[in-house]
JSON list of C-alpha atoms in Angstrom, two decimals:
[
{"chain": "A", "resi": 1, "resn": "UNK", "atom": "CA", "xyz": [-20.62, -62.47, -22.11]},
{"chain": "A", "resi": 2, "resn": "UNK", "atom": "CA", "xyz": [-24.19, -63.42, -22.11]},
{"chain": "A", "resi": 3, "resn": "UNK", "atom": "CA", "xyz": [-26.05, -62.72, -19.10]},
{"chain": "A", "resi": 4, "resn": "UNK", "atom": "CA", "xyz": [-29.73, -64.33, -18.31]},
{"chain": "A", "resi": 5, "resn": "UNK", "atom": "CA", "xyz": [-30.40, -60.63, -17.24]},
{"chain": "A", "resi": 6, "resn": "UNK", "atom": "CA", "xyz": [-29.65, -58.54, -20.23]},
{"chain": "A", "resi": 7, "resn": "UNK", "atom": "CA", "xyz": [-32.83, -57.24, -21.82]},
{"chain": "A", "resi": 8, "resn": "UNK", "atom": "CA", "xyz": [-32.44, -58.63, -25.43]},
{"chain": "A", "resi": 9, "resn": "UNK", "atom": "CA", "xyz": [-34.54, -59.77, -28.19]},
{"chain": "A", "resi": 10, "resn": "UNK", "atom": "CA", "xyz": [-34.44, -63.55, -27.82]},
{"chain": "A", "resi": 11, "resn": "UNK", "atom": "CA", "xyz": [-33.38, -63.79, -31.72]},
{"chain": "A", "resi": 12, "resn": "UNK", "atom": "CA", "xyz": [-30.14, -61.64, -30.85]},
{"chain": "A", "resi": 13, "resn": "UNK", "atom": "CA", "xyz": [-29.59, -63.84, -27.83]},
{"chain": "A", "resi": 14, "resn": "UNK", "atom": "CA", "xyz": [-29.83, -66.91, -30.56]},
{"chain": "A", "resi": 15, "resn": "UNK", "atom": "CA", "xyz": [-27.50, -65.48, -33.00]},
{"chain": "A", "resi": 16, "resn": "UNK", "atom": "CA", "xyz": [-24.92, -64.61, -30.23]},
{"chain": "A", "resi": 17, "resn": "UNK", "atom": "CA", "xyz": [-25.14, -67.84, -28.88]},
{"chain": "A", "resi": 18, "resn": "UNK", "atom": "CA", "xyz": [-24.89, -69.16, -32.38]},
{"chain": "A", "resi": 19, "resn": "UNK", "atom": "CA", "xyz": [-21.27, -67.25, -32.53]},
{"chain": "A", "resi": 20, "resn": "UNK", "atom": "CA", "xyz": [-20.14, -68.31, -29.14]},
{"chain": "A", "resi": 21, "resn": "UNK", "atom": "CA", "xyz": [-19.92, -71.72, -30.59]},
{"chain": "A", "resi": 22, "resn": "UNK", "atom": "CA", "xyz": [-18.48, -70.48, -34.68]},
{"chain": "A", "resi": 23, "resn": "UNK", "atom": "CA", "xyz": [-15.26, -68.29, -33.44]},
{"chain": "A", "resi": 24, "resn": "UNK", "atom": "CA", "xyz": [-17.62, -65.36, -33.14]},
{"chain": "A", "resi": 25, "resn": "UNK", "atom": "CA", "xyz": [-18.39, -65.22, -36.03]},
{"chain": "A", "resi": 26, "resn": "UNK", "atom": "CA", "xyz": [-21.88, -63.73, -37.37]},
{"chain": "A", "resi": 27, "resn": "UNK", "atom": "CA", "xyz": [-23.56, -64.49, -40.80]},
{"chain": "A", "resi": 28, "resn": "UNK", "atom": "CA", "xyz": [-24.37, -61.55, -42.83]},
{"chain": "A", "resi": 29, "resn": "UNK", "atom": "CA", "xyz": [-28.03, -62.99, -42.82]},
{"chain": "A", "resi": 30, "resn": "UNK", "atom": "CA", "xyz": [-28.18, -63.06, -38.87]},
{"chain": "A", "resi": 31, "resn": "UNK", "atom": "CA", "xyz": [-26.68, -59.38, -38.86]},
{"chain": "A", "resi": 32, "resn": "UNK", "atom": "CA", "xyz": [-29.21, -58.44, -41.84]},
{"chain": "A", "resi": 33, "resn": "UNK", "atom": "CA", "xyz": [-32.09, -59.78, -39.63]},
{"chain": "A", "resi": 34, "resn": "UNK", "atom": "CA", "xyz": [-30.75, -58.59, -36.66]},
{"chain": "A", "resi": 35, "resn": "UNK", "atom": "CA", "xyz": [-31.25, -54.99, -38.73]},
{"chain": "A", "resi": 36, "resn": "UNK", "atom": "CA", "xyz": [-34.32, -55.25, -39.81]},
{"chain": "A", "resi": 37, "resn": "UNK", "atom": "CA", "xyz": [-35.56, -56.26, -36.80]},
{"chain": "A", "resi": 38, "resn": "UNK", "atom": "CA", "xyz": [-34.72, -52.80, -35.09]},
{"chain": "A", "resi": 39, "resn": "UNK", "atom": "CA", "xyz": [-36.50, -51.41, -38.38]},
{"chain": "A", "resi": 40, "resn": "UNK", "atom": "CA", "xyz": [-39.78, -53.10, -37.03]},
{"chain": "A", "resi": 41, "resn": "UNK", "atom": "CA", "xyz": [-38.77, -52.22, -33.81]},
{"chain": "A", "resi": 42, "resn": "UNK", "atom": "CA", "xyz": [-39.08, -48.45, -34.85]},
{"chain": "A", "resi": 43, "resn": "UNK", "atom": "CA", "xyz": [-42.07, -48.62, -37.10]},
{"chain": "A", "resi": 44, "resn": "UNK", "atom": "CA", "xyz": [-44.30, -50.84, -34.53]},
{"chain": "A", "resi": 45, "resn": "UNK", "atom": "CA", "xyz": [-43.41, -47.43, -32.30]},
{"chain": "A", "resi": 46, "resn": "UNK", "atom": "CA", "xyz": [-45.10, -44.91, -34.76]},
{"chain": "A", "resi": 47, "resn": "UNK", "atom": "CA", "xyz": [-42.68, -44.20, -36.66]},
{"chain": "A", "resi": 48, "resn": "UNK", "atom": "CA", "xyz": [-41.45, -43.67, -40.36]},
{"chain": "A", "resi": 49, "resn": "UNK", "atom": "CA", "xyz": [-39.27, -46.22, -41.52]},
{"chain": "A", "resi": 50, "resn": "UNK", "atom": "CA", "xyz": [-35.98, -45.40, -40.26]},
{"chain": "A", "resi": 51, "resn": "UNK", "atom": "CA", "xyz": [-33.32, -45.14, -43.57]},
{"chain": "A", "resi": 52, "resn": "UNK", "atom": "CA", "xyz": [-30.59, -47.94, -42.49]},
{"chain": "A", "resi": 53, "resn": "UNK", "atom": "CA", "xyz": [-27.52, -46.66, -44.69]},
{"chain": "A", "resi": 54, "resn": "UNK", "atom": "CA", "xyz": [-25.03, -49.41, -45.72]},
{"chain": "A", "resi": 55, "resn": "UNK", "atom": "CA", "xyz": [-21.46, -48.99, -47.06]},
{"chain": "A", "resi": 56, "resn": "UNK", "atom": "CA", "xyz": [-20.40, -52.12, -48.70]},
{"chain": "A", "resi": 57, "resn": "UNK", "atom": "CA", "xyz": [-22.71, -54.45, -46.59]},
{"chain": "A", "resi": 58, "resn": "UNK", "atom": "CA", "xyz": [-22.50, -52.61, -43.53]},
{"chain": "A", "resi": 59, "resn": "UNK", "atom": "CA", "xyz": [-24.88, -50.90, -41.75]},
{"chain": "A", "resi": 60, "resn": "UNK", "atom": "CA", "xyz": [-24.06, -47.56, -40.14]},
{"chain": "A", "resi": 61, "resn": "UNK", "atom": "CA", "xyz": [-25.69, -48.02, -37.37]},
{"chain": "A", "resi": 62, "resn": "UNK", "atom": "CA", "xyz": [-26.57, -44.27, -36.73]},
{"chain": "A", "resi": 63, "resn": "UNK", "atom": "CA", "xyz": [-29.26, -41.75, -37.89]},
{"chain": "A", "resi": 64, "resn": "UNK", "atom": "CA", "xyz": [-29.55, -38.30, -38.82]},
{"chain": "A", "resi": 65, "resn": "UNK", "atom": "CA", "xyz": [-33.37, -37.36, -37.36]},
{"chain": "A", "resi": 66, "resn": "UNK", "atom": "CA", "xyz": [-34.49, -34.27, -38.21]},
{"chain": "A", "resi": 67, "resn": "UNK", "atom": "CA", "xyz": [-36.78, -32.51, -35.02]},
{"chain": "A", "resi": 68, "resn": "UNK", "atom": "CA", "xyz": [-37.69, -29.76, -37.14]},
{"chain": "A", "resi": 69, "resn": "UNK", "atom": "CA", "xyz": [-41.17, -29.39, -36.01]},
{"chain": "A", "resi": 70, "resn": "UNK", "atom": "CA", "xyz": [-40.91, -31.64, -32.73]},
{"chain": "A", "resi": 71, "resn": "UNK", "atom": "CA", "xyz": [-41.32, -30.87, -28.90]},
{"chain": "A", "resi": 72, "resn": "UNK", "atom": "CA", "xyz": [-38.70, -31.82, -26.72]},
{"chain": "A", "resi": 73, "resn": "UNK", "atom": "CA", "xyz": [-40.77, -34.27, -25.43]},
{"chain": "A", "resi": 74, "resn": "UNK", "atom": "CA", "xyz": [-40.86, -35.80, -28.72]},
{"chain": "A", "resi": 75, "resn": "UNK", "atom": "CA", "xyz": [-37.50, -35.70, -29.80]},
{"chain": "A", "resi": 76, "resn": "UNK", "atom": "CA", "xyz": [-36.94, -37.05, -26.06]},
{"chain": "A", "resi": 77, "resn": "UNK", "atom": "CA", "xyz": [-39.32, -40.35, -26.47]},
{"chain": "A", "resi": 78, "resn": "UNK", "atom": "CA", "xyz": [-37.54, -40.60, -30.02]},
{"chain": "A", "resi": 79, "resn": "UNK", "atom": "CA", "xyz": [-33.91, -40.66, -28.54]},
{"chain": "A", "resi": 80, "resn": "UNK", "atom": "CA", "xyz": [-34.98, -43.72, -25.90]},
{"chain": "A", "resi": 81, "resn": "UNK", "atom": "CA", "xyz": [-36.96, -45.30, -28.65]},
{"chain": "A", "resi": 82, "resn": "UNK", "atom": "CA", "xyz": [-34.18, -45.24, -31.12]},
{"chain": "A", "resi": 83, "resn": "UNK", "atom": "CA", "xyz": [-31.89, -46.54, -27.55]},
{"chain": "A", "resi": 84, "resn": "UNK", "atom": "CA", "xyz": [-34.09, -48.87, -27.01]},
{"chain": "A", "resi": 85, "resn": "UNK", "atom": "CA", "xyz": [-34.61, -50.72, -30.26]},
{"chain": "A", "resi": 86, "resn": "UNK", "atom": "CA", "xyz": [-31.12, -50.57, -31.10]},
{"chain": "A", "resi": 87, "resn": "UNK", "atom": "CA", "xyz": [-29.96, -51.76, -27.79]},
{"chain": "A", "resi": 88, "resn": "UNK", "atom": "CA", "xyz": [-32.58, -55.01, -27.53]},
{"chain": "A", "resi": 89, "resn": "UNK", "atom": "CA", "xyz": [-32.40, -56.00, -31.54]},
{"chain": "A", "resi": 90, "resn": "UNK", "atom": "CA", "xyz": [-28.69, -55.32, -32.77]},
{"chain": "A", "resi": 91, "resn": "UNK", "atom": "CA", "xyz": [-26.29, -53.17, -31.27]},
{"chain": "A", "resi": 92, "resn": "UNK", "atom": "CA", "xyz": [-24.79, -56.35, -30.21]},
{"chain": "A", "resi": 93, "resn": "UNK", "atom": "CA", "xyz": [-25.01, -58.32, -33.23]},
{"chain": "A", "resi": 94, "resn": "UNK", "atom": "CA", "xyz": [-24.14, -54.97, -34.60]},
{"chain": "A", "resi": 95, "resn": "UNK", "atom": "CA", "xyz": [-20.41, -54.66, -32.77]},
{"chain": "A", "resi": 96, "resn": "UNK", "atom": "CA", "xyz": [-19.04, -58.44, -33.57]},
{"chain": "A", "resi": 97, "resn": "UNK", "atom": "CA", "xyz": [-20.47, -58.36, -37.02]},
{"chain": "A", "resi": 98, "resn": "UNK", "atom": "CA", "xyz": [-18.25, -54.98, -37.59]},
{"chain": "A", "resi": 99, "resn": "UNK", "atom": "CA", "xyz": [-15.47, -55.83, -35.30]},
{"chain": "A", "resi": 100, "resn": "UNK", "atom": "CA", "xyz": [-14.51, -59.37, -37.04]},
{"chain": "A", "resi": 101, "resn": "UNK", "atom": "CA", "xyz": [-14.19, -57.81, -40.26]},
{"chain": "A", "resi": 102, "resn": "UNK", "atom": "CA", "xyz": [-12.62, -54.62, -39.80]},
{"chain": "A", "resi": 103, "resn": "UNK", "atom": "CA", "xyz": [-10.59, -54.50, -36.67]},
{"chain": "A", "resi": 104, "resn": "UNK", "atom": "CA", "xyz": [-10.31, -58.66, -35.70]},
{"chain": "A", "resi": 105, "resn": "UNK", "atom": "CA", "xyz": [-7.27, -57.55, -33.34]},
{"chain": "A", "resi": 106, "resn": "UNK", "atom": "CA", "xyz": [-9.92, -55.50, -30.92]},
{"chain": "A", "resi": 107, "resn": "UNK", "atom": "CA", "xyz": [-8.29, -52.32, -30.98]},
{"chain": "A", "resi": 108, "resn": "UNK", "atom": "CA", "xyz": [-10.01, -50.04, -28.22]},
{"chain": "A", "resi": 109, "resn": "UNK", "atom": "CA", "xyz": [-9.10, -47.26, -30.18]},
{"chain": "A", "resi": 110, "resn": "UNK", "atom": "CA", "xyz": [-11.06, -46.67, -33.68]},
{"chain": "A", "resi": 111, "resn": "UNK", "atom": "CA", "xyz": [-7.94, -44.57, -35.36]},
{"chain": "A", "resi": 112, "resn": "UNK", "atom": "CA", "xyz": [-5.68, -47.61, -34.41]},
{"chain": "A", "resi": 113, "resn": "UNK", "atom": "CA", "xyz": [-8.07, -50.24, -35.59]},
{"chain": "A", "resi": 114, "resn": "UNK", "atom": "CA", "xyz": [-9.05, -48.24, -38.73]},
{"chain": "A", "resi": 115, "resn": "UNK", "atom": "CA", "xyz": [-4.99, -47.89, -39.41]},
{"chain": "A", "resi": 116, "resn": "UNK", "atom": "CA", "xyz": [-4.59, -52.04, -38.91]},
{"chain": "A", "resi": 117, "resn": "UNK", "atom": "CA", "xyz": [-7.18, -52.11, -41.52]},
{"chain": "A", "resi": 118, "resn": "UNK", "atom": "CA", "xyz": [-6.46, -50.21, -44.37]},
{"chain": "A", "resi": 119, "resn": "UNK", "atom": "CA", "xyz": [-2.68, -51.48, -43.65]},
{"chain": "A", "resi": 120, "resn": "UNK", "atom": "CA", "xyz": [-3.61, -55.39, -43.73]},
{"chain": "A", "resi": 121, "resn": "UNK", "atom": "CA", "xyz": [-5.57, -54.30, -46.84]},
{"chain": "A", "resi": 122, "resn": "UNK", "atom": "CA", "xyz": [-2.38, -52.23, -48.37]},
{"chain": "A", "resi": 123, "resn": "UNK", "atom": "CA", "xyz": [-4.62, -49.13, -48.80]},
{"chain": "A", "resi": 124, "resn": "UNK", "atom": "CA", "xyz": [-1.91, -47.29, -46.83]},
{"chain": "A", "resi": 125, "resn": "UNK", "atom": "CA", "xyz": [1.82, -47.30, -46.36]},
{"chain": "A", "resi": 126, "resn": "UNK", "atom": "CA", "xyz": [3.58, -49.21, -43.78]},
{"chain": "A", "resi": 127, "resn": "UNK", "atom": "CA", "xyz": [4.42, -46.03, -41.65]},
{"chain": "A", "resi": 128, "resn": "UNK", "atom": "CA", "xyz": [1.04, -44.19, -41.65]},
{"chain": "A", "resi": 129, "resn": "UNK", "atom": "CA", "xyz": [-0.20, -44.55, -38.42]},
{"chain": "A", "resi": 130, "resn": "UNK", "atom": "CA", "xyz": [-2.98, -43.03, -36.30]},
{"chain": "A", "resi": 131, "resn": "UNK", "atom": "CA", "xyz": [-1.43, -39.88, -35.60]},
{"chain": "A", "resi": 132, "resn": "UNK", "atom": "CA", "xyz": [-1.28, -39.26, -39.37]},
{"chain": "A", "resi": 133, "resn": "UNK", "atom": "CA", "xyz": [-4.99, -40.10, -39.41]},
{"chain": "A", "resi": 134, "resn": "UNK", "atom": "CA", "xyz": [-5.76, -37.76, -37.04]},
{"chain": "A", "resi": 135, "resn": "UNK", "atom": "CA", "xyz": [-4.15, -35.27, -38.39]},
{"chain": "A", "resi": 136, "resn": "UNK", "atom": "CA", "xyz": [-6.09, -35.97, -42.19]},
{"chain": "A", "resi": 137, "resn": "UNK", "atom": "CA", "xyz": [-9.12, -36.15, -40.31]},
{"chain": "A", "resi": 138, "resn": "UNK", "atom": "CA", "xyz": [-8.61, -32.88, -38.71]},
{"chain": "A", "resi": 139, "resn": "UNK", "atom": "CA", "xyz": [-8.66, -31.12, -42.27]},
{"chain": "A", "resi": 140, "resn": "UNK", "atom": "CA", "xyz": [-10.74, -34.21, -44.08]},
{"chain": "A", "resi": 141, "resn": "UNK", "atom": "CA", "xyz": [-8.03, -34.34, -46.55]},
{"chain": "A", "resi": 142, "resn": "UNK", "atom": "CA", "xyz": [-6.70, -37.96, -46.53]},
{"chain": "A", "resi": 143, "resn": "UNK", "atom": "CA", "xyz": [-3.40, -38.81, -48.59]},
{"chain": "A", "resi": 144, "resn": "UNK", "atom": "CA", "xyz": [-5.17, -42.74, -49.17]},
{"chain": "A", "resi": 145, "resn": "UNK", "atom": "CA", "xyz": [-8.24, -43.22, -51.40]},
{"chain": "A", "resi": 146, "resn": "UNK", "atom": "CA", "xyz": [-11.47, -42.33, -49.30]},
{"chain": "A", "resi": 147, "resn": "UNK", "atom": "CA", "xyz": [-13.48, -43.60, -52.06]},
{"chain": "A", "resi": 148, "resn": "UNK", "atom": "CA", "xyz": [-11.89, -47.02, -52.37]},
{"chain": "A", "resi": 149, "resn": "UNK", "atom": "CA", "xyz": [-14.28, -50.15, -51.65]},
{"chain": "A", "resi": 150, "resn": "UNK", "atom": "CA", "xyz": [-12.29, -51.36, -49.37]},
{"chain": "A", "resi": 151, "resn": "UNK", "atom": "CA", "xyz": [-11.41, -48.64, -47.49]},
{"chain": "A", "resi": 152, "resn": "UNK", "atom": "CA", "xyz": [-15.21, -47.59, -47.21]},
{"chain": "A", "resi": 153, "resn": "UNK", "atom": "CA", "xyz": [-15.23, -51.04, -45.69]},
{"chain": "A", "resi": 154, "resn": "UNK", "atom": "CA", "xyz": [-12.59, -50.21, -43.32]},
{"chain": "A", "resi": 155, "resn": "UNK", "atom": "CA", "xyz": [-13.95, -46.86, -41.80]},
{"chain": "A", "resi": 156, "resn": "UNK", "atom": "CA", "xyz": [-17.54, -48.41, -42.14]},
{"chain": "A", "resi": 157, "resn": "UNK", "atom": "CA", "xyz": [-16.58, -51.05, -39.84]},
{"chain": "A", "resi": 158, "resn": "UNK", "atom": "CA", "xyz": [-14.14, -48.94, -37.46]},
{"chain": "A", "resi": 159, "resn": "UNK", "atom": "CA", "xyz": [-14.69, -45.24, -37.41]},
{"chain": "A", "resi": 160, "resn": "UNK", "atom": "CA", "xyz": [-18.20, -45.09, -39.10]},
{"chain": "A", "resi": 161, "resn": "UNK", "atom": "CA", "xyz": [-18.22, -41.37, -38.02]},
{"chain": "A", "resi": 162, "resn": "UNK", "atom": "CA", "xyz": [-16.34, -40.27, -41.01]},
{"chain": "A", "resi": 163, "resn": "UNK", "atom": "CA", "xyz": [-18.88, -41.43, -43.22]},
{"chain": "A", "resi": 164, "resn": "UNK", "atom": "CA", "xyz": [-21.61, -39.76, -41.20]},
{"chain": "A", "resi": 165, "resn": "UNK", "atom": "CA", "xyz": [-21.78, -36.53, -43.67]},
{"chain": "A", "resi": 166, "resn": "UNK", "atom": "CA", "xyz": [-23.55, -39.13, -46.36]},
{"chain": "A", "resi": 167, "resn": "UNK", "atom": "CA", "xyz": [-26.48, -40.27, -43.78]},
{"chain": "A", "resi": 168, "resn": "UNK", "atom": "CA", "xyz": [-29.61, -37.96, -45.22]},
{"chain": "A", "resi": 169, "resn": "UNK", "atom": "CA", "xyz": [-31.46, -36.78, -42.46]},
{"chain": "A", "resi": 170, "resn": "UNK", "atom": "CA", "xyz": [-34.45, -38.67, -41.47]},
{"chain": "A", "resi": 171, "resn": "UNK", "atom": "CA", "xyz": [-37.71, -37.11, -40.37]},
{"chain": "A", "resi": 172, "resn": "UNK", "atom": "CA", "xyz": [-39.54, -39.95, -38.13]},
{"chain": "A", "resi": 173, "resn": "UNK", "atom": "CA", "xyz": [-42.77, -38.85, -38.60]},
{"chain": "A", "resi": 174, "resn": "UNK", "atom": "CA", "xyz": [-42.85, -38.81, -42.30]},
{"chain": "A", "resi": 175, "resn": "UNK", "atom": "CA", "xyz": [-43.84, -42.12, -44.43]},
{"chain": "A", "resi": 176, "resn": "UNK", "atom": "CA", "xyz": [-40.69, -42.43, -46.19]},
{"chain": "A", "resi": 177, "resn": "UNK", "atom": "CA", "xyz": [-37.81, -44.28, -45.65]},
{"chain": "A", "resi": 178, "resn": "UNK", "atom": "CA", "xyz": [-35.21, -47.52, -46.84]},
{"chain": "A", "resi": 179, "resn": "UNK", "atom": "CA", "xyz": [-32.40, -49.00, -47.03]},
{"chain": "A", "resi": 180, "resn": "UNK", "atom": "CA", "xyz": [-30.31, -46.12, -48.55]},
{"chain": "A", "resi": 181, "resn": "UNK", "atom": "CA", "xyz": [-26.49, -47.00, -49.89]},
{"chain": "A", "resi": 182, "resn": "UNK", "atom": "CA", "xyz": [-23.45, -44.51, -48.95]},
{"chain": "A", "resi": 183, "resn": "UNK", "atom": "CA", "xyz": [-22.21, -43.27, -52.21]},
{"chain": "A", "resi": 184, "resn": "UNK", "atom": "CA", "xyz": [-18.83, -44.31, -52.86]}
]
């Protein structure tokens, strides 16, 4: 899993290791660090501190920039920058954190493993499946409760996409910024 090669923060190496040898299993205060350490990643780059949007504890892991106003040569360097501190401070954190709460049975696909969720959380009935899901998300009209805790949980952790309509755009060259909540 770990390779001497990979080009990774030495603190996500640490918590990694840390898992290999607890189940795989992350602290929230290792995958909070791990966080706020691409936040520093970004702002020791130049830029505005990046909004991290959490639903329920869990980070999105995605942002809405804004290149109003920016060459492509800008909005180029921000796309590897935004790579590249993701990549060496979390994304890997990021993925086990996610994956051992909301989709422990490692479904490749993120309709299946959001459907295992909301079912071992009896959000849904026993015969919805993913084909039903796909459907709903087709016309974003969903016959379960999309603003239930847990189910915000449940897509937040396996198809974060469907929340990404409540990340506020964020303009990198601005001085705002924050940890910003999802509305339920």
């Amino acid at each position: 899993m770990l390779r001497e090669d990979d080009d990774m923060d030495p603190n996500q190496r640490t918590v990694l290791e840390k898992a290999r040898g607890n189940g795989g299993s992350i602290s929230q205060g290792d995958y909070v660090a791990a966080w706020m350490a691409y936040r520093q990643c970004m702002v020791d780059k130049g830029y505005a501190d990046p909004p991290l949007h959490r639903v329920n504890g869990i980070y999105l892991g995605t942002v809405k920039t804004s290149s109003s106003g920016m060459s492509e040569a800008q909005t180029r360097k921000l796309d590897d920058d935004l790579a590249y501190c993701q990549t060496y401070h979390v994304s890997s954190v990021d993925v086990i954190y996610r994956m051992n709460i909301g989709n422990p049975q490692l479904y490749s696909n993120p309709d299946e493993a959001l459907v295992d969720c909301l079912h071992r959380h009896d959000l849904v009935p026993k015969g919805y499946n993913a084909e039903q899901l796909k459907k709903e998300s087709l016309s974003n009209t969903y016959s379960f409760d999309f603003s239930d805790s847990q189910t915000r949980t449940c897509i937040a952790t396996t198809a974060p996409t469907l929340l990404m309509g409540e990340v506020e755009p964020w303009n990198p060259y601005t001085t705002s910024g924050g940890i910003q909540s999802a509305h339920p």
